[in-house]
Amino acid sequence: PADGATVFPVLMRATRVLPRGSWDPAREIASVALDHEDRHRRRIALRTEAGAELLLDLPEAARLRDGDGLEAEGGVVRVRALPEKLLEIHAHDEGELVRIAWHLGNRHLPVQLLGDRIRILADHVIAAMVEGLGGHAEAIEAPFDPESGAYEGGHGHGHGHGHGR
């Protein structure tokens, strides 16, 4: 404005998650870049990459994945996964990788399974464990999209131990 007053963007409100591939990219009005931890939310104030304010206001916590859309007034805000410091774990053979995966699971670590390799958040103690088990842990930066877990139904993020039915 001519009087020098600061203009704040209008707050958008997103109330629904649209799984990647289920929404028309032509509806995209903005994007928001989030790391793994910030992609598990129910309610949080965010800022889009263009600087607009966005209130994520879901009825329950949801696990947001790269490419998901947040339905907001006027269109869809795309979720982008930010690169993070990770370890990419390789092994000499499939059996060795399965054994390493078991040890990671036994520690309740979030893991991203990529066929012949596994990604976890960077942790020097776990890297040493992997090396001790005969695997290789390479430091990389990439988006982290771990498995959602058997008790999450593929949508949420939680770690309940209610193993009964």
Short mmCIF file of C-alpha atoms in Angstrom, two decimals:
data_model
loop_
_atom_site.label_atom_id
_atom_site.label_comp_id
_atom_site.label_asym_id
_atom_site.label_seq_id
_atom_site.Cartn_x
_atom_site.Cartn_y
_atom_site.Cartn_z
CA PRO A 1 0.00 0.00 0.00
CA ALA A 2 0.98 3.60 -0.57
CA ASP A 3 0.92 4.40 3.17
CA GLY A 4 3.71 1.87 3.86
CA ALA A 5 1.52 -0.45 5.95
CA THR A 6 2.41 -4.13 5.87
CA VAL A 7 -0.01 -6.33 3.97
CA PHE A 8 -0.38 -9.86 5.28
CA PRO A 9 -1.58 -12.61 2.98
CA VAL A 10 -5.07 -13.94 3.54
CA LEU A 11 -5.01 -17.05 5.71
CA MET A 12 -6.04 -20.12 3.76
CA ARG A 13 -7.57 -23.09 5.60
CA ALA A 14 -7.07 -26.68 4.44
CA THR A 15 -9.50 -29.22 5.85
CA ARG A 16 -8.97 -32.33 3.75
CA VAL A 17 -6.06 -34.38 2.39
CA LEU A 18 -6.27 -35.49 -1.23
CA PRO A 19 -3.96 -38.49 -1.85
CA ARG A 20 -1.35 -38.00 -4.57
CA GLY A 21 -2.71 -38.87 -7.97
CA SER A 22 -6.33 -38.26 -6.91
CA TRP A 23 -6.54 -34.57 -7.70
CA ASP A 24 -6.21 -32.49 -10.84
CA PRO A 25 -2.86 -30.61 -10.95
CA ALA A 26 -4.67 -27.75 -12.70
CA ARG A 27 -6.31 -27.01 -9.31
CA GLU A 28 -2.91 -26.35 -7.66
CA ILE A 29 -2.74 -22.85 -6.21
CA ALA A 30 0.35 -23.22 -4.00
CA SER A 31 2.78 -25.70 -2.49
CA VAL A 32 4.19 -26.32 0.95
CA ALA A 33 7.55 -28.04 1.58
CA LEU A 34 7.77 -30.13 4.75
CA ASP A 35 10.18 -32.58 6.32
CA HIS A 36 9.10 -36.04 7.50
CA GLU A 37 8.19 -34.92 11.02
CA ASP A 38 6.10 -31.97 9.84
CA ARG A 39 4.18 -34.22 7.45
CA HIS A 40 2.34 -35.88 10.35
CA ARG A 41 -0.18 -33.36 11.61
CA ARG A 42 -3.75 -32.59 12.47
CA ARG A 43 -3.53 -28.86 13.01
CA ILE A 44 -0.63 -26.53 12.29
CA ALA A 45 0.02 -23.08 10.83
CA LEU A 46 2.19 -23.35 7.72
CA ARG A 47 3.62 -20.99 5.15
CA THR A 48 3.47 -21.88 1.47
CA GLU A 49 6.60 -21.65 -0.65
CA ALA A 50 5.26 -18.36 -2.04
CA GLY A 51 4.79 -16.96 1.50
CA ALA A 52 1.03 -17.29 2.00
CA GLU A 53 -0.25 -18.45 5.37
CA LEU A 54 -2.03 -21.79 5.52
CA LEU A 55 -3.84 -23.38 8.44
CA LEU A 56 -3.94 -27.15 8.22
CA ASP A 57 -7.10 -28.03 10.16
CA LEU A 58 -7.95 -31.73 9.82
CA PRO A 59 -10.50 -33.70 11.87
CA GLU A 60 -7.72 -36.14 12.88
CA ALA A 61 -3.96 -36.45 12.46
CA ALA A 62 -2.85 -37.53 9.00
CA ARG A 63 0.38 -38.62 7.42
CA LEU A 64 1.06 -36.36 4.45
CA ARG A 65 3.06 -37.76 1.57
CA ASP A 66 4.96 -36.10 -1.23
CA GLY A 67 2.43 -35.18 -3.93
CA ASP A 68 -0.63 -35.17 -1.67
CA GLY A 69 -2.93 -32.19 -1.94
CA LEU A 70 -4.46 -30.10 0.83
CA GLU A 71 -7.92 -28.96 -0.17
CA ALA A 72 -8.21 -25.26 0.60
CA GLU A 73 -10.53 -22.46 -0.38
CA GLY A 74 -9.86 -21.72 -4.03
CA GLY A 75 -7.86 -24.83 -4.90
CA VAL A 76 -5.30 -27.36 -3.77
CA VAL A 77 -1.99 -26.84 -1.97
CA ARG A 78 0.57 -29.47 -3.04
CA VAL A 79 2.69 -31.17 -0.35
CA ARG A 80 6.39 -31.45 -1.21
CA ALA A 81 8.74 -33.59 0.85
CA LEU A 82 11.92 -31.75 1.78
CA PRO A 83 15.27 -33.53 1.45
CA GLU A 84 16.66 -34.64 4.82
CA LYS A 85 19.89 -36.15 6.13
CA LEU A 86 19.42 -39.90 5.79
CA LEU A 87 21.35 -43.12 5.77
CA GLU A 88 20.89 -45.37 2.76
CA ILE A 89 21.63 -48.92 3.83
CA HIS A 90 22.94 -51.58 1.44
CA ALA A 91 23.97 -55.17 2.07
CA HIS A 92 25.93 -57.83 0.18
CA ASP A 93 22.88 -60.05 -0.24
CA GLU A 94 19.15 -60.15 0.37
CA GLY A 95 19.42 -62.26 3.53
CA GLU A 96 21.82 -59.78 5.12
CA LEU A 97 19.52 -56.86 4.27
CA VAL A 98 16.54 -58.68 5.79
CA ARG A 99 18.55 -59.27 8.99
CA ILE A 100 19.48 -55.57 9.14
CA ALA A 101 15.82 -54.64 8.54
CA TRP A 102 14.83 -56.85 11.49
CA HIS A 103 17.31 -55.05 13.76
CA LEU A 104 16.02 -51.64 12.62
CA GLY A 105 12.43 -52.75 13.24
CA ASN A 106 13.37 -54.11 16.64
CA ARG A 107 14.44 -50.54 17.50
CA HIS A 108 11.11 -49.17 16.22
CA LEU A 109 12.84 -46.90 13.73
CA PRO A 110 10.87 -45.47 10.81
CA VAL A 111 12.24 -47.06 7.63
CA GLN A 112 11.73 -46.50 3.92
CA LEU A 113 12.02 -49.78 2.01
CA LEU A 114 13.35 -49.43 -1.52
CA GLY A 115 13.82 -53.03 -2.64
CA ASP A 116 17.58 -53.53 -2.48
CA ARG A 117 18.19 -50.77 0.07
CA ILE A 118 16.67 -49.17 3.16
CA ARG A 119 16.57 -45.49 4.16
CA ILE A 120 16.45 -44.21 7.73
CA LEU A 121 17.00 -40.83 9.35
CA ALA A 122 20.73 -40.19 9.87
CA ASP A 123 22.02 -41.63 13.14
CA HIS A 124 25.70 -42.40 13.71
CA VAL A 125 24.96 -45.07 16.34
CA ILE A 126 22.68 -46.96 13.95
CA ALA A 127 25.23 -46.53 11.13
CA ALA A 128 27.82 -48.27 13.34
CA MET A 129 25.32 -51.05 14.13
CA VAL A 130 24.64 -51.57 10.41
CA GLU A 131 28.35 -51.73 9.66
CA GLY A 132 28.76 -54.23 12.52
CA LEU A 133 26.07 -56.40 10.93
CA GLY A 134 28.00 -56.42 7.64
CA GLY A 135 25.98 -53.76 5.84
CA HIS A 136 26.93 -50.35 4.49
CA ALA A 137 25.35 -47.06 5.56
CA GLU A 138 25.86 -44.18 3.14
CA ALA A 139 25.00 -40.61 4.19
CA ILE A 140 22.65 -38.99 1.65
CA GLU A 141 20.11 -36.15 1.42
CA ALA A 142 16.71 -37.09 0.02
CA PRO A 143 13.01 -36.86 0.88
CA PHE A 144 12.09 -39.43 3.56
CA ASP A 145 8.85 -41.36 3.13
CA PRO A 146 8.89 -44.27 5.60
CA GLU A 147 6.45 -47.13 5.82
CA SER A 148 3.26 -46.14 7.58
CA GLY A 149 3.09 -49.14 9.91
CA ALA A 150 0.78 -52.10 10.23
CA TYR A 151 -1.65 -50.41 12.62
CA GLU A 152 -2.05 -47.13 10.77
CA GLY A 153 -4.24 -48.25 7.91
CA GLY A 154 -1.91 -46.47 5.49
CA HIS A 155 -3.26 -43.02 6.37
CA GLY A 156 -2.30 -41.99 9.88
CA HIS A 157 0.88 -41.96 11.83
CA GLY A 158 1.02 -43.38 15.27
CA HIS A 159 2.65 -46.11 17.17
CA GLY A 160 0.03 -47.91 19.16
CA HIS A 161 0.71 -51.33 20.53
CA GLY A 162 -2.91 -52.44 20.60
CA HIS A 163 -2.13 -55.79 19.01
CA GLY A 164 -5.49 -57.29 19.99
CA ARG A 165 -8.55 -57.17 17.77
#
